[in-house]
Amino acid sequence: MSETAAMRPGAEAPVAGELVVFHDVAAGDTGGWGLLVDELARALGLTPSYMPVGGHGPLWVDRLLRAAAAAPGPVLVLPQDPLGPTTPSPHLVRLVIASGDAADVIRAAGLLVRRLRIGGVHSTVLVVLADGAVPSMWEGPGHHAAAWRTELQRRHEGADTLRVVGGVDELGRAIHDHAVDADAVVLLWRRVATEGRAMVVRSLLGISDGVPSLLVPMDWIATLRGGAAGPVVVAQLEAGRSG
Amino acid sequence: MSPPARPARDDGSGVPLAASVEPGGEPEPDAAALAEEVEAVLGRQPVDADPTWTVVSPSSLDLGNRVAESLFTVADGVIGTRGSLEEDGPSADPATVAAGVYEVHPGTGQSLVEIPPWNALELRRPLHSGIRVLDLRTGVLWRTVGADGVRLRTARWASLARPGVEVLVAEGDATVLDPDAQGPPLAFVERRSTLGSGVVGLIETRTARRRPRLGPDRTVVERVATYGAGTRKLPRGERVSARHYEARRAGALELLDEQRAAWANRWTTADVEIAGDPELTLALRLSLFHIAASVASHGEAALGARGLSGTAYAGHVFWDADIFVLPVLAATHPASARAMLEYRIRRLREARRAAAALGRSGARFPWESAADGRDVTPAAGLDERGDTVPIRTGALEEHITADVAWAAWHHAALSGSWRFLEGPGRGLLVDTARYWASRIRVDERGGGHIDGVIGPDEYHEAVDDNAYTNVMAAWNLRRGADVLERTSGGHGANEAASWRRLADAVVTGYDPSTGRHLQFAGYEELEPLLASDVGPVPVAADLVLGHERTGRSQILKQADVVMLHHLVPDELPPGSRWRDLDYYLPRTVHGSSLSPAVHAAVLARCGRVAEAAALLDIARRIDLEDLTGTTAAGLHLAAMGGLWQAVVAGFAGFRVTAPDDTALVLDPRLPEDWGELRLALCWHGHGLRLRCRNEAVHVACTRPIEIVAGTGPAVSLEAPGGWVEVRRAAGTQEVAS
């Protein structure tokens, strides 16, 4: 039995091409988040598929992650606020967090940023320098750092802002800072949901309470490289959009 | 980028630089002859891409656009052009730079001048990159798009035979390659720098449309660009014109033949081949190629950290040039090594001023150098988070002064002659020694100290008695005394003697009770971390632990004490090599691209070839796998030079001591799976070909030569050479860790 079936008895497992949207089973109406969900799904070339999930706390996170690991593509976790965003953003702003091995994650984040940009979605990228995610060699500040940052910005072409942070704690603070203006927090991950793994994802699902979290598997991003199907959406979200 | 624009037709004086050319004013190029020549050039592409001589993209290595652009740079010591696609695109970073031509940017200081690209083609619609092949044997970058090149074929090179002449030929489907949109027939380029230097160029393009009997029309393009680069003033346009028209008269096919011949000749004294390791062979040849292409053979050569492959590091000259790259050229193309030393010689005056400004004598070379020899090290810069932090290397990293002296000495030793040191190179030994004599503080017990420096290990700043700085300063004093005694006619005897006494007094950090050197005063009181506490090497410890904690720990960024055993082994007590290696290697994270190769060399000298090979592999991958995350901005030429040195000085044991050397010294310690190491070198002005095995070496020579193989006595060989057994006396094997 798949993880999603366990969470929602009788539900069919999600299929490829779907953006799985996990929402609080007790919340009922998800209409407040509908616009956001539709825009994200369109930008990613996916079709929303809502799945209620019950529970709270760490066990809820565990179940969520197991379900997310089993999903064919990205999953969006809506906060347990049924009314949706109270303040419409002038434009859709995303936080894209890179964590893990620098080389492949940077590449993946770059692809995702460009895909979102084509879909009219703006991004702020936070590049995490943490264990296993730093360049192997670092000559120092000045010339080397300048060359590294220039290349980092080129690889995330399409992002409005790029910020380098060190460690999970600093990442959490940076997300808090940027979440004020963000419609969602995007986390790249490797679908490893067993206990003790995906600590960055676990901690950030808690931090981003009130802001939806989009979990994007690294392997799914790889399908974007080949010019994955999906309409090119150039949708500028105007100020004061209506729900 | 777009094809060359149509600027002025003269040098500003009203005198035409070239025959007046107006659209339609020149006779139609002979389309058939042009097509025939372009086809002849493109037909010279090697059919078989020898994996030890060619870099191919796309390939199994995921290079990424801009990393590939760096690796595919073509250069001739005067002009370097990144390997961007001819039509580039938004993700490209095309750049053409001129060696040694700098300008001042407000807020960022001196940096290499970029000139407009000469190699752009206008395409009617975008193409994928196709297959690109950099043939290291000939320095030609080939491109094929579509099956059998049906869409587009190009060939591009920077002429080693005529430095400053750049050639591009292209042939393709006329629906893709528009014959009428490739820029004007003749374009003039002038790029003046704010410092009075600059570049002048002529770019001539010929195009034609072919109408084959079958299939769509085809377009052929032939472009020849000729540049003159002046490091102090703008070159004269007439001279550039004259050189250009000589090149044009020769034509692309003859220019290609010259290119092939020039590189073939270069490789006769510069090749490396490891019979059992084609990947390493390719990496070594790639290193030799880019080093050779980055340095001119005459005049002065300013070699920035990234050579001519990009604008990173602003083209500033560091110790990378003197310690890591010059030894390669001194042993493969001495004229280029001489040009690098000329760069330093012409900046001795500024180095003397710098010493005087600090109240010292002699000459003090800057940590970062550019146009005029003044220190151009930035005082502050951004760190990885984008925060501004102070940069202290300019003020404190003084070992560069001894490094320049070492480079001059090494070049002379390889030449087998004192002529350079007694002549134009004298100041590089004597004035630098004089600086150290004024810099070293002598305590009440007569010990010599150098306080407040940064050594090669940049994790620790403002340290006292850094072993590398002190030992190199002492070496500098001794060699300076040698040169002074030879050149002063007796007048310098007292000063030379005082330098020798001072050198003997310098605190080197050597402790007889431990048999090893102390990295710097107080080092052992630091937090006793090992590299393994940080992560698998190479690892940027300052990013993982933070800069402050790293600076309070025993973690080392790169070879420092160990570097001494590579550069000046005779300065150090016997038996200290393996003890220093055993102590400092576990504490070294190789956070710098300069580190792995040096350790590989010293490990190989100790007979620890398996460990050496593992670090050599890291050095091999620095640019090929973009380990620093910055290869997109240019190649790490010092790492490339280090790779060659590790193989030649480390594994082959090729040793150079002094201009008085009478014998070629080799001591191969090769991994078993290498089989044989083959080298082409230049020693004492003559080309040699070596075949090294652990038990014997074969030397092919054109004149009599003496060989010391291992620890055996010198053996005389007559031309054409022969085998010499490698002997090792009992007790000369290093103790393994």
GROMACS .gro file of C-alpha atoms in nm, chain A residues 55-216:
model
  162
   55GLY     CA    1  -0.214   1.490   1.229
   56HIS     CA    2   0.021   1.729   1.400
   57GLY     CA    3   0.377   1.750   1.520
   58PRO     CA    4   0.676   1.531   1.437
   59LEU     CA    5   0.467   1.223   1.355
   60TRP     CA    6   0.275   1.425   1.104
   61VAL     CA    7   0.600   1.539   0.949
   62ASP     CA    8   0.720   1.178   0.932
   63ARG     CA    9   0.403   1.063   0.756
   64LEU     CA   10   0.418   1.360   0.527
   65LEU     CA   11   0.774   1.289   0.425
   66ARG     CA   12   0.707   0.924   0.361
   67ALA     CA   13   0.416   1.018   0.141
   68ALA     CA   14   0.620   1.281  -0.034
   69ALA     CA   15   0.899   1.033  -0.096
   70ALA     CA   16   0.653   0.804  -0.268
   71ALA     CA   17   0.495   1.075  -0.482
   72PRO     CA   18   0.603   1.085  -0.846
   73GLY     CA   19   0.696   1.451  -0.842
   74PRO     CA   20   0.680   1.764  -0.632
   75VAL     CA   21   0.444   1.790  -0.337
   76LEU     CA   22   0.306   2.107  -0.189
   77VAL     CA   23   0.233   2.111   0.183
   78LEU     CA   24  -0.026   2.369   0.275
   79PRO     CA   25  -0.013   2.515   0.621
   80GLN     CA   26  -0.291   2.438   0.859
   81ASP     CA   27  -0.461   2.770   0.791
   82PRO     CA   28  -0.774   2.712   0.586
   83LEU     CA   29  -0.816   3.072   0.479
   84GLY     CA   30  -0.506   3.098   0.272
   85PRO     CA   31  -0.278   3.397   0.248
   86THR     CA   32  -0.425   3.699   0.418
   87THR     CA   33  -0.214   3.950   0.228
   88PRO     CA   34  -0.193   3.906  -0.146
   89SER     CA   35   0.165   3.948  -0.264
   90PRO     CA   36   0.241   4.192  -0.543
   91HIS     CA   37   0.412   3.907  -0.718
   92LEU     CA   38   0.473   3.546  -0.644
   93VAL     CA   39   0.798   3.512  -0.459
   94ARG     CA   40   0.961   3.182  -0.390
   95LEU     CA   41   1.242   3.072  -0.170
   96VAL     CA   42   1.444   2.806  -0.336
   97ILE     CA   43   1.676   2.635  -0.097
   98ALA     CA   44   1.974   2.441  -0.214
   99SER     CA   45   2.110   2.190   0.030
  100GLY     CA   46   2.326   1.881   0.000
  101ASP     CA   47   2.603   1.827  -0.249
  102ALA     CA   48   2.695   2.157  -0.409
  103ALA     CA   49   2.746   2.050  -0.768
  104ASP     CA   50   2.428   1.860  -0.846
  105VAL     CA   51   2.206   2.067  -0.620
  106ILE     CA   52   2.321   2.393  -0.771
  107ARG     CA   53   2.253   2.251  -1.113
  108ALA     CA   54   1.908   2.133  -1.004
  109ALA     CA   55   1.822   2.462  -0.840
  110GLY     CA   56   1.926   2.647  -1.152
  111LEU     CA   57   1.697   2.437  -1.367
  112LEU     CA   58   1.407   2.484  -1.130
  113VAL     CA   59   1.461   2.861  -1.109
  114ARG     CA   60   1.456   2.893  -1.485
  115ARG     CA   61   1.146   2.678  -1.514
  116LEU     CA   62   0.966   2.885  -1.255
  117ARG     CA   63   1.076   3.207  -1.425
  118ILE     CA   64   0.932   3.095  -1.755
  119GLY     CA   65   0.613   3.037  -1.565
  120GLY     CA   66   0.622   3.390  -1.433
  121VAL     CA   67   0.735   3.297  -1.085
  122HIS     CA   68   1.003   3.503  -0.909
  123SER     CA   69   1.263   3.340  -0.690
  124THR     CA   70   1.492   3.417  -0.408
  125VAL     CA   71   1.759   3.150  -0.388
  126LEU     CA   72   1.929   3.059  -0.065
  127VAL     CA   73   2.244   2.858  -0.122
  128VAL     CA   74   2.335   2.665   0.189
  129LEU     CA   75   2.699   2.612   0.272
  130ALA     CA   76   2.674   2.320   0.508
  131ASP     CA   77   2.832   1.981   0.551
  132GLY     CA   78   2.882   1.826   0.213
  133ALA     CA   79   2.756   2.134   0.038
  134VAL     CA   80   3.066   2.354   0.022
  135PRO     CA   81   3.306   2.375  -0.269
  136SER     CA   82   3.592   2.128  -0.224
  137MET     CA   83   3.847   2.406  -0.246
  138TRP     CA   84   3.824   2.767  -0.142
  139GLU     CA   85   4.113   3.005  -0.197
  140GLY     CA   86   3.963   3.283   0.012
  141PRO     CA   87   3.774   3.613   0.004
  142GLY     CA   88   3.821   3.857  -0.278
  143HIS     CA   89   3.906   3.712  -0.618
  144HIS     CA   90   3.801   3.355  -0.555
  145ALA     CA   91   3.480   3.445  -0.375
  146ALA     CA   92   3.392   3.695  -0.649
  147ALA     CA   93   3.443   3.438  -0.923
  148TRP     CA   94   3.247   3.178  -0.728
  149ARG     CA   95   2.954   3.411  -0.660
  150THR     CA   96   2.946   3.527  -1.021
  151GLU     CA   97   2.924   3.172  -1.145
  152LEU     CA   98   2.667   3.086  -0.878
  153GLN     CA   99   2.448   3.372  -0.996
  154ARG     CA  100   2.489   3.262  -1.359
  155ARG     CA  101   2.381   2.910  -1.268
  156HIS     CA  102   2.071   3.046  -1.101
  157GLU     CA  103   1.989   3.282  -1.383
  158GLY     CA  104   1.631   3.386  -1.344
  159ALA     CA  105   1.645   3.426  -0.968
  160ASP     CA  106   1.570   3.774  -0.843
  161THR     CA  107   1.796   3.742  -0.544
  162LEU     CA  108   2.068   3.501  -0.443
  163ARG     CA  109   2.189   3.472  -0.088
  164VAL     CA  110   2.453   3.242   0.055
  165VAL     CA  111   2.395   3.111   0.406
  166GLY     CA  112   2.596   2.879   0.624
  167GLY     CA  113   2.433   2.593   0.809
  168VAL     CA  114   2.079   2.489   0.890
  169ASP     CA  115   2.035   2.743   1.171
  170GLU     CA  116   2.131   3.031   0.949
  171LEU     CA  117   1.910   2.887   0.677
  172GLY     CA  118   1.617   2.886   0.915
  173ARG     CA  119   1.670   3.250   1.001
  174ALA     CA  120   1.706   3.340   0.635
  175ILE     CA  121   1.379   3.166   0.554
  176HIS     CA  122   1.208   3.359   0.831
  177ASP     CA  123   1.347   3.679   0.682
  178HIS     CA  124   1.235   3.607   0.330
  179ALA     CA  125   0.913   3.425   0.415
  180VAL     CA  126   0.752   3.758   0.496
  181ASP     CA  127   0.739   3.835   0.125
  182ALA     CA  128   0.710   3.482   0.001
  183ASP     CA  129   0.417   3.277  -0.111
  184ALA     CA  130   0.593   2.946  -0.062
  185VAL     CA  131   0.917   2.792   0.047
  186VAL     CA  132   1.075   2.547  -0.195
  187LEU     CA  133   1.297   2.269  -0.068
  188LEU     CA  134   1.503   2.042  -0.288
  189TRP     CA  135   1.543   1.699  -0.146
  190ARG     CA  136   1.647   1.343  -0.230
  191ARG     CA  137   1.335   1.162  -0.107
  192VAL     CA  138   1.519   1.001   0.185
  193ALA     CA  139   1.253   1.016   0.454
  194THR     CA  140   1.370   0.764   0.709
  195GLU     CA  141   1.407   0.871   1.067
  196GLY     CA  142   1.708   1.091   1.116
  197ARG     CA  143   1.736   1.186   0.750
  198ALA     CA  144   1.614   1.490   0.566
  199MET     CA  145   1.681   1.695   0.877
  200VAL     CA  146   1.690   2.018   0.685
  201VAL     CA  147   1.352   1.941   0.534
  202ARG     CA  148   1.207   1.835   0.870
  203SER     CA  149   1.322   2.143   1.051
  204LEU     CA  150   1.208   2.375   0.778
  205LEU     CA  151   0.864   2.224   0.752
  206GLY     CA  152   0.828   2.338   1.108
  207ILE     CA  153   0.980   2.680   1.055
  208SER     CA  154   0.771   2.762   0.754
  209ASP     CA  155   0.448   2.725   0.946
  210GLY     CA  156   0.202   2.958   0.782
  211VAL     CA  157   0.377   2.946   0.446
  212PRO     CA  158   0.329   2.654   0.210
  213SER     CA  159   0.629   2.430   0.149
  214LEU     CA  160   0.699   2.285  -0.191
  215LEU     CA  161   0.914   1.972  -0.177
  216VAL     CA  162   1.084   1.910  -0.509
   0.00000   0.00000   0.00000
